[in-house]
Coordinates of C-alpha atoms (C1' of nucleotides) in Angstrom, one line a residue:
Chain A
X194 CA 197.4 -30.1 56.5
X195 CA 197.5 -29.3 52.8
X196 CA 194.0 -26.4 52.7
X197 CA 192.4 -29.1 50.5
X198 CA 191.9 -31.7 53.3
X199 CA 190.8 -29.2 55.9
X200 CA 187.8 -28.3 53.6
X201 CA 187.1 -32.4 52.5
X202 CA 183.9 -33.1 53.2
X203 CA 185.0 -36.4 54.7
X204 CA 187.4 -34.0 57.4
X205 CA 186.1 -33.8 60.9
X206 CA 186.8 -30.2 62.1
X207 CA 185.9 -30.7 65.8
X208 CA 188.0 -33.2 65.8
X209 CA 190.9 -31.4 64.2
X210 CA 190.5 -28.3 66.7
X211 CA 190.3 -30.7 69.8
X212 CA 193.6 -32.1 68.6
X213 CA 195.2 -29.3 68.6
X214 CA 194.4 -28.0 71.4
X215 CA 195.8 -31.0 72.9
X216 CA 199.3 -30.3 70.5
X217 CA 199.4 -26.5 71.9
X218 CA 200.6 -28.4 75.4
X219 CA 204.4 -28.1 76.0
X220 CA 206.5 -29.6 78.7
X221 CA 207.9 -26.5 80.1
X222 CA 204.1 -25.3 80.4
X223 CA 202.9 -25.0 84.1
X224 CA 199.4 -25.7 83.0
X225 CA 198.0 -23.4 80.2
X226 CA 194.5 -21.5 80.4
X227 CA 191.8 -21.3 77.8
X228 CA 193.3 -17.9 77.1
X229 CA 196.1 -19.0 76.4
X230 CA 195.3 -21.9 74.3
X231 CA 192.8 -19.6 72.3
X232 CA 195.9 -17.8 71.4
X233 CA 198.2 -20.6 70.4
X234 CA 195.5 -22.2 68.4
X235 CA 193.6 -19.3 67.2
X236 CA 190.5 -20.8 67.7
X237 CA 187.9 -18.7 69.6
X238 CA 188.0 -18.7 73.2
X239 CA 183.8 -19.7 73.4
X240 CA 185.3 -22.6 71.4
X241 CA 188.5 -23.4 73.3
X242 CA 185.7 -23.8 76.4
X243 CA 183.6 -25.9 74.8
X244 CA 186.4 -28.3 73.7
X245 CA 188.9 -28.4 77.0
X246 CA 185.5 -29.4 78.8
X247 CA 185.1 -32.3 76.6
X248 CA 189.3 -32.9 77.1
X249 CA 188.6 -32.4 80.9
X250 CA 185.6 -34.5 80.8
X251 CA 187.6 -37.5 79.4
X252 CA 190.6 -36.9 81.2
X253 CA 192.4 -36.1 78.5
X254 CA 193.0 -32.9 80.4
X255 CA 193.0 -31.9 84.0
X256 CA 192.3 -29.1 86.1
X257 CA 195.0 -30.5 89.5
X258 CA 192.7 -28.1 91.4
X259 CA 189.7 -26.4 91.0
X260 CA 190.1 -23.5 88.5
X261 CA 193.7 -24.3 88.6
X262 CA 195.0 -24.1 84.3
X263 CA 194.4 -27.1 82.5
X264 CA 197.3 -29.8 82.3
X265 CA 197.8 -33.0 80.1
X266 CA 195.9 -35.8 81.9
X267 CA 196.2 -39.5 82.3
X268 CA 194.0 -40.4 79.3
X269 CA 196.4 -39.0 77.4
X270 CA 199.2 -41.1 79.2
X271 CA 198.0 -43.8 78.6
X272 CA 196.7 -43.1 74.9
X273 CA 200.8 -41.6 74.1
X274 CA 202.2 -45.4 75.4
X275 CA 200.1 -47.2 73.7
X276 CA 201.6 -45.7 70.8
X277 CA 204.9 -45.9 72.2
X278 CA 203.9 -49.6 72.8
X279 CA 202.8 -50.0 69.1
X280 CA 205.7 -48.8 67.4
X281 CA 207.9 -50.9 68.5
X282 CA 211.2 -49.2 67.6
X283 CA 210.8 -46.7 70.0
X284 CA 211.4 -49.2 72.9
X285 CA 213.4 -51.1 71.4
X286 CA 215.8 -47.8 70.6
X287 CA 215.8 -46.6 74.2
X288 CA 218.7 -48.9 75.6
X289 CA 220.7 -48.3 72.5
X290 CA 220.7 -44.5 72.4
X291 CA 221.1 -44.4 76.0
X292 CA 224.6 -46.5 75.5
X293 CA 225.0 -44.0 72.2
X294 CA 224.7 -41.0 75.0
X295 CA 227.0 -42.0 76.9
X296 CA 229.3 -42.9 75.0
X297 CA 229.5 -40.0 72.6
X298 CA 228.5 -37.8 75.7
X299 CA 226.4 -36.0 73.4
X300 CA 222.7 -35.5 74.4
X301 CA 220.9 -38.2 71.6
X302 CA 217.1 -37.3 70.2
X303 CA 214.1 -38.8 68.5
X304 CA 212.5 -36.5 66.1
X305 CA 209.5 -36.8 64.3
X306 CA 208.0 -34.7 61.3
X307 CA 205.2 -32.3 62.7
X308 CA 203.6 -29.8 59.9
X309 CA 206.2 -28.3 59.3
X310 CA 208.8 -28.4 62.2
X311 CA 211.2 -31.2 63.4
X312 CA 209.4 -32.0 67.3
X313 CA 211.3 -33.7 69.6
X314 CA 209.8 -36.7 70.6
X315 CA 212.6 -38.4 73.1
X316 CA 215.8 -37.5 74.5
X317 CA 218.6 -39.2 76.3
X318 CA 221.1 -37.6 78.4
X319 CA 224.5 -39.1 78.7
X320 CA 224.5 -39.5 82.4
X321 CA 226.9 -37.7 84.8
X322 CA 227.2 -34.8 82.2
X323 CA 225.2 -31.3 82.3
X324 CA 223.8 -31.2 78.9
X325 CA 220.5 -29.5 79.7
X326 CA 219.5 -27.3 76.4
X327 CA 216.8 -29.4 74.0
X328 CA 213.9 -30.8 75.9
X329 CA 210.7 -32.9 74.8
X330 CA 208.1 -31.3 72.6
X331 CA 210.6 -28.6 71.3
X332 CA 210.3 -27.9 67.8
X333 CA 213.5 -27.4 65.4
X334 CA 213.2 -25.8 62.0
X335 CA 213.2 -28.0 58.9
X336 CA 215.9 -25.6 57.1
X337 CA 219.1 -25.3 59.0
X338 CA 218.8 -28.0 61.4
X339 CA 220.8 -31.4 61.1
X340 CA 217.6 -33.5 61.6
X341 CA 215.1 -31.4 59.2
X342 CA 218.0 -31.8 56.2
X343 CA 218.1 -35.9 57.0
X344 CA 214.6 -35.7 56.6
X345 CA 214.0 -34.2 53.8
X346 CA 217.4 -36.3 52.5
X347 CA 215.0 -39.3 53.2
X348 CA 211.7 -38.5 52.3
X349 CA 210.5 -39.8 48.8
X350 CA 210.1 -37.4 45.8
X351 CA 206.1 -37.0 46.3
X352 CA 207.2 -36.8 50.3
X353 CA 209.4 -34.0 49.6
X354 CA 207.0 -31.9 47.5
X355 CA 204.0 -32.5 49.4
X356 CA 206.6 -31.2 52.7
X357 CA 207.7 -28.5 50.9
X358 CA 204.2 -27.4 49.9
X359 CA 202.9 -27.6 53.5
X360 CA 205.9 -25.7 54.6
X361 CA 205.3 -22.8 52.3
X362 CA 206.3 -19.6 53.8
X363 CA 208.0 -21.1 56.7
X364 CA 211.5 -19.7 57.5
X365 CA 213.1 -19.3 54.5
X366 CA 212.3 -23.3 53.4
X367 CA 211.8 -22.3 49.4
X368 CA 211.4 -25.1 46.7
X369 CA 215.2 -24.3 45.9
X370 CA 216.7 -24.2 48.6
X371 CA 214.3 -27.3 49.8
X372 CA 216.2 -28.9 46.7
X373 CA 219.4 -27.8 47.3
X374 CA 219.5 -29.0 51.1
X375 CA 217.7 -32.3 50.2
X376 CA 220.4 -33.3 47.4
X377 CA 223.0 -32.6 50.1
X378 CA 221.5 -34.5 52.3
X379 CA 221.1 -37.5 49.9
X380 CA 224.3 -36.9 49.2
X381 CA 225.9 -37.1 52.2
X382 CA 223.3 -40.2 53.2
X383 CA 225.0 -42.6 50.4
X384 CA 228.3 -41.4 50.9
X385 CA 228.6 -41.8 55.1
X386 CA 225.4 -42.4 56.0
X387 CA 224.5 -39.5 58.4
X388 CA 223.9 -35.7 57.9
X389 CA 226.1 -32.8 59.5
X390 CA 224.6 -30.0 57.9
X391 CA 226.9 -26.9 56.7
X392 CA 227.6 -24.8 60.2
X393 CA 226.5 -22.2 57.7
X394 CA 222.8 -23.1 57.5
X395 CA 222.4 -23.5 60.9
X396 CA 219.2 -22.2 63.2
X397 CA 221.6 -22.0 65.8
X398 CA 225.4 -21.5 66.2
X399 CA 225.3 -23.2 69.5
X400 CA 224.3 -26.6 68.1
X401 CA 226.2 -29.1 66.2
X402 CA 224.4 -32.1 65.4
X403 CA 224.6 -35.5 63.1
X404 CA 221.4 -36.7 62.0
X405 CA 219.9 -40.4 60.9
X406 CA 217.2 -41.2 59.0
X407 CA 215.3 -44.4 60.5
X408 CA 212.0 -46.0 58.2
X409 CA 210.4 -48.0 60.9
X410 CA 207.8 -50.8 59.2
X411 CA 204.9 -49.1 61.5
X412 CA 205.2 -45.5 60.0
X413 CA 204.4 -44.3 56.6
X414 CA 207.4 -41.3 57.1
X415 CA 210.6 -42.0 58.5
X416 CA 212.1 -40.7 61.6
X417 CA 214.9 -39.1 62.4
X418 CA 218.0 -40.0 65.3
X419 CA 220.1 -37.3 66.5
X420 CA 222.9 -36.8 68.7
X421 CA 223.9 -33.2 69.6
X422 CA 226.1 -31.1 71.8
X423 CA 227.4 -27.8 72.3
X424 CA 230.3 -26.6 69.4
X425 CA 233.2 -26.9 72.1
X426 CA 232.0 -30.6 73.3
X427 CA 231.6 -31.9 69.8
X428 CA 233.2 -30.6 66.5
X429 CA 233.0 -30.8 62.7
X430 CA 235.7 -33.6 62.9
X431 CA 234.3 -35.4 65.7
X432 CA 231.3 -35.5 64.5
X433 CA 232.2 -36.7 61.2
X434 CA 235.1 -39.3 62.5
X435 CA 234.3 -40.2 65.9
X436 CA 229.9 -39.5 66.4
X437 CA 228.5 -39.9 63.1
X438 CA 229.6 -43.6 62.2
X439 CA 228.5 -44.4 65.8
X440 CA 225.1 -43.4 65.2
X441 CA 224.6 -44.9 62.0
X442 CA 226.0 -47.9 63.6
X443 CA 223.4 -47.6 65.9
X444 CA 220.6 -47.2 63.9
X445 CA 221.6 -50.2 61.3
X446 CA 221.5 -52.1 65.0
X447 CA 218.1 -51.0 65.5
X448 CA 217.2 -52.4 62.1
X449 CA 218.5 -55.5 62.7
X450 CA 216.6 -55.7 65.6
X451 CA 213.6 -55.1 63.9
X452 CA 214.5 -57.3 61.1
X453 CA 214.5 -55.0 58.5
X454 CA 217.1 -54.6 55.7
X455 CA 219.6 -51.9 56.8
X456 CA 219.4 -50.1 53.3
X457 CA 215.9 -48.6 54.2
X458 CA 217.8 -45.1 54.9
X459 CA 218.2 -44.7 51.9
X460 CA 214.8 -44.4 49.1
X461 CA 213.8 -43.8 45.9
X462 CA 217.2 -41.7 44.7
Chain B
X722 CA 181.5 -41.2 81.0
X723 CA 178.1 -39.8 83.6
X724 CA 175.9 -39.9 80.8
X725 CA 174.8 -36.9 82.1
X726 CA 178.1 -35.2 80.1
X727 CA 177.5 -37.0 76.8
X728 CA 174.5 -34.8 76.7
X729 CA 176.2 -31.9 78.0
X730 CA 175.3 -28.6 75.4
X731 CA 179.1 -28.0 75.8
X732 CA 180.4 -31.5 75.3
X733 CA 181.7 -32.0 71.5
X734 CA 180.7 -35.3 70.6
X735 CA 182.8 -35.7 67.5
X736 CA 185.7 -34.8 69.4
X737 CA 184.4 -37.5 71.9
X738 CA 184.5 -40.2 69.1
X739 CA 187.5 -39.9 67.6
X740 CA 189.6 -40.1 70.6
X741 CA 187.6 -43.3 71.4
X742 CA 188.8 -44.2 67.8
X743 CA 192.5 -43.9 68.9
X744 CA 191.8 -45.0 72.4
X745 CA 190.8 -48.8 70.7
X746 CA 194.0 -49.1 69.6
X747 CA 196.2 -52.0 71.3
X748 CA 199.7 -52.7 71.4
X749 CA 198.3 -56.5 70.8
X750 CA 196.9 -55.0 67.3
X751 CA 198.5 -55.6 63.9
X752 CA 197.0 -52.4 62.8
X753 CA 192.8 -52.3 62.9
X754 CA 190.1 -51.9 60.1
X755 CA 187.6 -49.9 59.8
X756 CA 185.4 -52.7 60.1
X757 CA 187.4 -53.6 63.8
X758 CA 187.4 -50.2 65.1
X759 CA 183.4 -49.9 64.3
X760 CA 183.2 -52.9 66.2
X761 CA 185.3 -52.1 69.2
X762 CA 183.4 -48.4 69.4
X763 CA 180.1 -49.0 68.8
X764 CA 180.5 -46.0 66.0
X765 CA 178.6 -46.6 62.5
X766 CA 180.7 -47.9 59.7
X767 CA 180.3 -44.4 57.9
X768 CA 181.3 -42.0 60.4
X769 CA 184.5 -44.3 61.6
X770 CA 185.4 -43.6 58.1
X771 CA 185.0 -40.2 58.3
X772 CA 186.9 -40.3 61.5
X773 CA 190.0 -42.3 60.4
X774 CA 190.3 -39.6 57.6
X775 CA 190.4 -37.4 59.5
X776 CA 193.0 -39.1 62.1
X777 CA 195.2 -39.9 59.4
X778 CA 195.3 -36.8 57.6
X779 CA 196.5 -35.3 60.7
X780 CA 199.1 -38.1 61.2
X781 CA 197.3 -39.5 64.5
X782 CA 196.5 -42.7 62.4
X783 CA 198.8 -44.3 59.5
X784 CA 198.7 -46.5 57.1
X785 CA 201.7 -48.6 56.6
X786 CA 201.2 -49.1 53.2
X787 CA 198.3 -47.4 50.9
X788 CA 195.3 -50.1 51.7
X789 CA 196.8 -51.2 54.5
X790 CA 195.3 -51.5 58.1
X791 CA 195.5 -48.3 60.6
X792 CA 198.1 -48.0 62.7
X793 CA 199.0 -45.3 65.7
X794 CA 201.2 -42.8 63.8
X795 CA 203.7 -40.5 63.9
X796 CA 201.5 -37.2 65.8
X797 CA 200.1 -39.9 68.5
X798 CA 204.0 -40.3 69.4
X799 CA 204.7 -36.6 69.9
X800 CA 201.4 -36.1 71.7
X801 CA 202.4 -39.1 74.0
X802 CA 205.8 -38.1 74.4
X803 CA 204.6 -34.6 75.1
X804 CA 202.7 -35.8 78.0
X805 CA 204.7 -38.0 79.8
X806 CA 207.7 -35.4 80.1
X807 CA 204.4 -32.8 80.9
X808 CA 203.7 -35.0 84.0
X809 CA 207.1 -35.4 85.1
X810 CA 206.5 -38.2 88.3
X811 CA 206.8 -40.8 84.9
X812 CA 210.5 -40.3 83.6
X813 CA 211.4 -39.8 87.3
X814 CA 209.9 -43.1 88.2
X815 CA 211.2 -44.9 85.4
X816 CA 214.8 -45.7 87.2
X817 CA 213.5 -46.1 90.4
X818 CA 210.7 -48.7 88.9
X819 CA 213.8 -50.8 86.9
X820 CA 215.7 -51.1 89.8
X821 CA 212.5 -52.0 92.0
X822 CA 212.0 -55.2 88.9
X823 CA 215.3 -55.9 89.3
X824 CA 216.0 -56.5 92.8
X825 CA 212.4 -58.0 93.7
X826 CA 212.2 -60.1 90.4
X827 CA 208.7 -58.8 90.1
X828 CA 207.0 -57.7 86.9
X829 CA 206.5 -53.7 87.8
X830 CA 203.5 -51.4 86.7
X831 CA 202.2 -48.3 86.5
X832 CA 198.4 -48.5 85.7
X833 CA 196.3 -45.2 85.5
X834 CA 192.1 -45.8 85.6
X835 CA 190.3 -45.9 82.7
X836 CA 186.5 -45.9 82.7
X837 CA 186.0 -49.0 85.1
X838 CA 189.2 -50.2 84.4
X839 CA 192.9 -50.3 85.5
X840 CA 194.9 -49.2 82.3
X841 CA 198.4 -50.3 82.6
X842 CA 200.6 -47.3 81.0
X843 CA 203.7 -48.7 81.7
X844 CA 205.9 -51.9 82.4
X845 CA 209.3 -52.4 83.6
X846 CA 210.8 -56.1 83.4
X847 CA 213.2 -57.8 85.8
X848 CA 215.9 -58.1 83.7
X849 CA 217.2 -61.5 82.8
X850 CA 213.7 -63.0 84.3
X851 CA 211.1 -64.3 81.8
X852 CA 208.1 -62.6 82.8
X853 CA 205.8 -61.8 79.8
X854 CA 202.2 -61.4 81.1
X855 CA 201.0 -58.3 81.5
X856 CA 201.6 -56.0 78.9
X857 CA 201.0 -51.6 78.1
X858 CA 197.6 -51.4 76.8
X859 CA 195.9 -54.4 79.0
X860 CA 192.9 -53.6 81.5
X861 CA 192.7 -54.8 84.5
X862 CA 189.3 -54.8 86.4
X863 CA 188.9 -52.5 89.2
X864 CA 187.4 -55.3 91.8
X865 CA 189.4 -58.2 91.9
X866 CA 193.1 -56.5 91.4
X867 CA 195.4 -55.0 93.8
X868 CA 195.7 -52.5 91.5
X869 CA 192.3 -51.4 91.5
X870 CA 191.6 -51.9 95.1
X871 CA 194.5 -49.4 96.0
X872 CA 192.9 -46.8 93.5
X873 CA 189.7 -47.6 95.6
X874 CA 191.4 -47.2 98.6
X875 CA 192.8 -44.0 97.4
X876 CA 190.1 -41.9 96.3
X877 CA 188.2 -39.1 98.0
X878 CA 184.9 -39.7 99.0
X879 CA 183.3 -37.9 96.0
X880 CA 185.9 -39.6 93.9
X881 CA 184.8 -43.0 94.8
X882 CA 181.1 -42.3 94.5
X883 CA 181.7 -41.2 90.8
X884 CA 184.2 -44.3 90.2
X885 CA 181.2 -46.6 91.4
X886 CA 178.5 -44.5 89.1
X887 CA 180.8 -44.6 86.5
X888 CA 181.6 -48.4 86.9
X889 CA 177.8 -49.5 87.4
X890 CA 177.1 -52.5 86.2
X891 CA 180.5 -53.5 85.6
X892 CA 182.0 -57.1 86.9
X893 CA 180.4 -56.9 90.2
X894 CA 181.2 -53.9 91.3
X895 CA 178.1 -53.1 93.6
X896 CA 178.2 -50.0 95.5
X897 CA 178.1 -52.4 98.8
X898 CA 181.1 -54.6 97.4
X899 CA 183.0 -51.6 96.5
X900 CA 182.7 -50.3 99.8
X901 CA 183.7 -53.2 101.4
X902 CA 186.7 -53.1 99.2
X903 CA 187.6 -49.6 99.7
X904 CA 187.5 -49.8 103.6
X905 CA 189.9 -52.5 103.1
X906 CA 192.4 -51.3 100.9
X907 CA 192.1 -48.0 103.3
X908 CA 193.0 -50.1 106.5
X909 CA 196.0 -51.6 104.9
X910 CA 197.4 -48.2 103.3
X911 CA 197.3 -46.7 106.4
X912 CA 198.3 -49.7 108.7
X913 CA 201.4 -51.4 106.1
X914 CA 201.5 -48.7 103.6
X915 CA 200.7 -50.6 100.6
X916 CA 197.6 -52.8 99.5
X917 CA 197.2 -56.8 98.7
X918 CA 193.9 -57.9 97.8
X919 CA 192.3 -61.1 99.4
X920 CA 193.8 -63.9 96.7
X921 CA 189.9 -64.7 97.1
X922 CA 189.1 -62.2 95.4
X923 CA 191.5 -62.3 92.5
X924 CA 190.1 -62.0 88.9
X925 CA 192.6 -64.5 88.3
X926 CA 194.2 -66.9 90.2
X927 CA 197.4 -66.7 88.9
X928 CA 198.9 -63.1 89.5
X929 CA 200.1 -62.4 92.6
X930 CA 200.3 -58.6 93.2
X931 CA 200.8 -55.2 96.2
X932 CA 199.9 -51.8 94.8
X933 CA 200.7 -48.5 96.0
X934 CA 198.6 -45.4 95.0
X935 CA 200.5 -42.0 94.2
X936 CA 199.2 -38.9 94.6
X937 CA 201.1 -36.6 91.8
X938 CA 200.8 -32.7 91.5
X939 CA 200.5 -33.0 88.2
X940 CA 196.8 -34.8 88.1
X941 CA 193.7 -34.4 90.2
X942 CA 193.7 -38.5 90.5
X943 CA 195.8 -41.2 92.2
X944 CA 198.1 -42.9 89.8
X945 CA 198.9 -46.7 91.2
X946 CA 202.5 -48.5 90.9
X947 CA 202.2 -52.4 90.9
X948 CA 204.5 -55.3 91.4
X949 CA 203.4 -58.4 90.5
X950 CA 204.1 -62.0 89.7
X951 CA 203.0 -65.6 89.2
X952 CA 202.3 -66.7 92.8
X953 CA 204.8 -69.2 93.2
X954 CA 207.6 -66.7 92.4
X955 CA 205.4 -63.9 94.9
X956 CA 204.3 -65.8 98.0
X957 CA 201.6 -63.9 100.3
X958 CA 204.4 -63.9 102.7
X959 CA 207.1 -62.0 100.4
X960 CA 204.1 -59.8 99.1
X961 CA 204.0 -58.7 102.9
X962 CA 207.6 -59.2 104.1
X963 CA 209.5 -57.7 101.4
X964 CA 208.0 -56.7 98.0
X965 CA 205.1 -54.5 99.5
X966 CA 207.5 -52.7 101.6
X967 CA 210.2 -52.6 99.1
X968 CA 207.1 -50.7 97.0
X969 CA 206.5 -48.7 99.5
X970 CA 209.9 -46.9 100.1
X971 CA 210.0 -46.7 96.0
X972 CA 207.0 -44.7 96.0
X973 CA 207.8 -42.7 98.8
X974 CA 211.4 -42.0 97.0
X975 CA 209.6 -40.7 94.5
X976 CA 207.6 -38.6 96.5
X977 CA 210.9 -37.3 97.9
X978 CA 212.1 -36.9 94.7
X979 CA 208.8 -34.9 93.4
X980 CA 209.8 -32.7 96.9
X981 CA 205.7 -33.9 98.0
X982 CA 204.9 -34.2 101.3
X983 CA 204.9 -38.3 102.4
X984 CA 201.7 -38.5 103.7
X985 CA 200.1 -37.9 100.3
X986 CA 199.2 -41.5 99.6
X987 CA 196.4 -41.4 102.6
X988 CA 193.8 -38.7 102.3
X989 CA 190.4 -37.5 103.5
X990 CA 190.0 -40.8 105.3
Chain C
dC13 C1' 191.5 -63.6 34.1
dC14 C1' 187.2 -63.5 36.1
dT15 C1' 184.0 -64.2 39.9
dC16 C1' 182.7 -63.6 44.6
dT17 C1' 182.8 -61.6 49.2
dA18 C1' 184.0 -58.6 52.8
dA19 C1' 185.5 -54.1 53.6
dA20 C1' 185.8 -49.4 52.7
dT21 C1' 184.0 -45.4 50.9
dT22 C1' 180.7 -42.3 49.1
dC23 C1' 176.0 -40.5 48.7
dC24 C1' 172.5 -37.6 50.4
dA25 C1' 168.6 -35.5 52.8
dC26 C1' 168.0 -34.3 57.5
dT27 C1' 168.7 -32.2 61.8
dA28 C1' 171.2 -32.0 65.9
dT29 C1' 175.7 -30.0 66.6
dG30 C1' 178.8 -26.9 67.0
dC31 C1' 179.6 -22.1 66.2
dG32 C1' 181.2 -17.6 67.9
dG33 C1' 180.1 -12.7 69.2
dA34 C1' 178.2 -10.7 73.0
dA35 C1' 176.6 -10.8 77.6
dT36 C1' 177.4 -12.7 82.1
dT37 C1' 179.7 -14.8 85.8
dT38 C1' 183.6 -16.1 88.3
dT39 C1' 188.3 -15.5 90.2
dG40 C1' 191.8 -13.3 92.4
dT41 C1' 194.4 -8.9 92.8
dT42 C1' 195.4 -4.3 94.5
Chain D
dA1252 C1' 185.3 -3.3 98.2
dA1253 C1' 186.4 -2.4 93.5
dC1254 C1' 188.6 -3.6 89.6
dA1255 C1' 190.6 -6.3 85.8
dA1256 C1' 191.3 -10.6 83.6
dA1257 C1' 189.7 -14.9 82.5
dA1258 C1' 186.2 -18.3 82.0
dT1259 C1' 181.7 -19.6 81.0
dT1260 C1' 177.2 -19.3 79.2
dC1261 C1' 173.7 -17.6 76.0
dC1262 C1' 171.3 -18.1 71.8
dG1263 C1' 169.8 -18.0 66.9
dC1264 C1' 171.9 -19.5 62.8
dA1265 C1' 174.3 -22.2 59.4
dT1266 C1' 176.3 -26.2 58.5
dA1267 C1' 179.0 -29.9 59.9
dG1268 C1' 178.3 -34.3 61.0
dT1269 C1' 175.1 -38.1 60.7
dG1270 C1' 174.1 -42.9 59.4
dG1271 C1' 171.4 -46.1 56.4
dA1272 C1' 171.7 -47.5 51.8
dA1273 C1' 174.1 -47.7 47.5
dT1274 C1' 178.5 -47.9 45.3
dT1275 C1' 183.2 -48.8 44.8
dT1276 C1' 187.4 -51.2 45.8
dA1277 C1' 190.5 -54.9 47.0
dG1278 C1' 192.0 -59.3 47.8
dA1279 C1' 190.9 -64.4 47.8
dG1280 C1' 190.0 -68.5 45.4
dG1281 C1' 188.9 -70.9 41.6

DNA sequence: CCTCTAAATTCCACTATGCGGAATTTTGTT
DNA sequence: AACAAAATTCCGCATAGTGGAATTTAGAGG
């Protein structure tokens, strides 16, 4: 992402576009048109044609009708679990943040770094509870969300530059206040193991949320766990006494599973 | 794949390659080379090096460690993740599927087609049962499984006379064999519901296995859901009596659940 | 520490590939 | 039928991508 890479000789820029035409998809998208994808991705529409009929062509995208929008298609399925397959902690996590749902009754995530948002990979929903607010493929801001302060907590210092650099100009994320939220985060890291970020920062005042850095063997960044809920379901002290510990618990579980040493979350202080 | 596409004025060939870069990926893998990925593509060393470059500056591909092998990374999650809750017949079939694993012992699959073969995207395990055969990321071939009989048996006419263009050459799939096949798997789809191949027939002798096809909304092709076993634990006889049907209301739960007319999984016959 | 080998990367001249603004066609809407 | 909106196609140009060969890099083994 840095503009460097983008103008690398070695950096394939069909290839690039055609991914991100494919990343413009969300879930709550009933199909999307090349006009619309055009304007998500602000490549050209001539362009946007050319590269959903390769997509469509390799059934990376499909038309469910005739000149029906364009929807994800089962190439992609199957290329997104075989990643799922490959990185092993994400199977391996599914029972155990289910359990963690429904225990805490909190709705529990799987985030991962994308430029520079926090997407949401996975949820769980604690069952027999209406919880319905954060869905797959929703993006949270790095600055004033629980999960984008652990992960900037737990990135390395090159990480964290190279972050903030990509970042620049993105709602309100400056170097110092980068800084600022990241020694917090590290802070808070060492001392209880999870983030609750200040209800001060937050995106949203209808969110609380505790956040967990996981460094999984199979990815170069690390990932961040999350359980969240509305204000009234789960408070500053709950979180801190009762839904924090619980999901560090559960991520040092899911290390031990993978039988990796549980002081990974924390890096290069 | 009609090599009539590849040389399509609209078809972007670099965008073509990299995704079969990320699409020789296994689960099986311990990351690949650049060496291995020329290999499994057919692509020069040179521009699989360009292409990996690119797919890892974009987070698609990682390495572990600087030097290291590449593995799927963090943006081939989100992109996977994306589409699964996009096409939303897969998290609603995951319960029903567990259950289905549990209560018939079986190994259960979802397997989408790729090229000429059966892909399996998903896999749910009995629990408690060893079962460890068949695994996310395995192909099946399309004559000689129940899997890819039922997709046979499923597909339009003009559908099927692409599949066999497309397939040409491949394992024994003549146009004559595959239309014995597909007459077959027809019969038994509209006569029981769900289709088990001729053990004859069987690419290997030792997986038993009934298939359903499901027609989703969400994708102009039939998506087929599998159980399957070692044959002394999946006689004939139970494959008829009481797993195929057991299949059958499964699917037809989840065409309930999709709120899809029943009669989906026979059409244009 | 210094080969040696296999793999990865870079080089470079060529040309097919992808580009994108504009024109054309298709779709479906009133 | 007439219109508007979207999708596709056209086409000459610039260049992005190509791939064989040369170079560099990284481990393995002495």
């Amino acid at each position: 992402m840095p503009d460097q890479i983008k103008t690398d000789r070695r950096f394939a820029t069909t290839l690039g576009r055609g991914l991100s035409v494919l990343r413009a998809f969300r879930p709550s998208d009933d199909g999307l048109g090349n006009a619309e994808i055009s304007a998500r991705t602000g490549l050209p529409k001539s362009t946007v044609s050319r590269l959903t009929f390769t997509l469509q062509s390799l059934g990376y995208l499909n038309h469910a009708r005739r000149h029906d929008k364009y929807r994800p298609g089962p190439a992609l399925l199957a290329l997104g679990n075989m990643a799922s397959a490959s990185i092993s902690f994400v199977e391996l996590s599914a029972p155990l943040m289910q359990r963690l749902a429904d225990e805490t009754r909190t709705l529990s995530l799987l985030l991962v770094r994308d430029h520079s948002k926090m997407l949401i990979v996975k949820t769980w929903r604690p069952r027999n509870v209406a919880s319905l607010w954060l869905e797959v493929g929703h993006r949270l801001p790095f600055y004033g969300s629980s999960s984008g302060h652990a992960l900037l907590g737990s990135l390395s210092a090159e990480g964290f530059d190279q972050t903030v650099e990509d970042a620049d100009g993105d709602r309100g994320l400056t170097a110092e206040r980068g800084q600022k939220v990241r020694r917090d985060a590290q802070n808070q890291l060492v001392t209880q193991g999870f983030v609750v970020s200040d209800p001060e920062d937050y995106f949203s005042p209808n969110i609380h949320a505790v956040a967990v850095p996981f460094h999984s063997r199979d990815l170069c960044e690390p990932v961040i766990f999350t359980c969240g809920a509305m204000p009234d379901g789960l408070s500053l002290k709950r979180m801190h006494a009762d839904v924090g510990p619980k999901l560090c618990a559960t991520v040092q579980e899911l290390e031990r599973l993978m039988g990796q040493g549980p002081s990974s979350a924390v890096r290069e202080l």
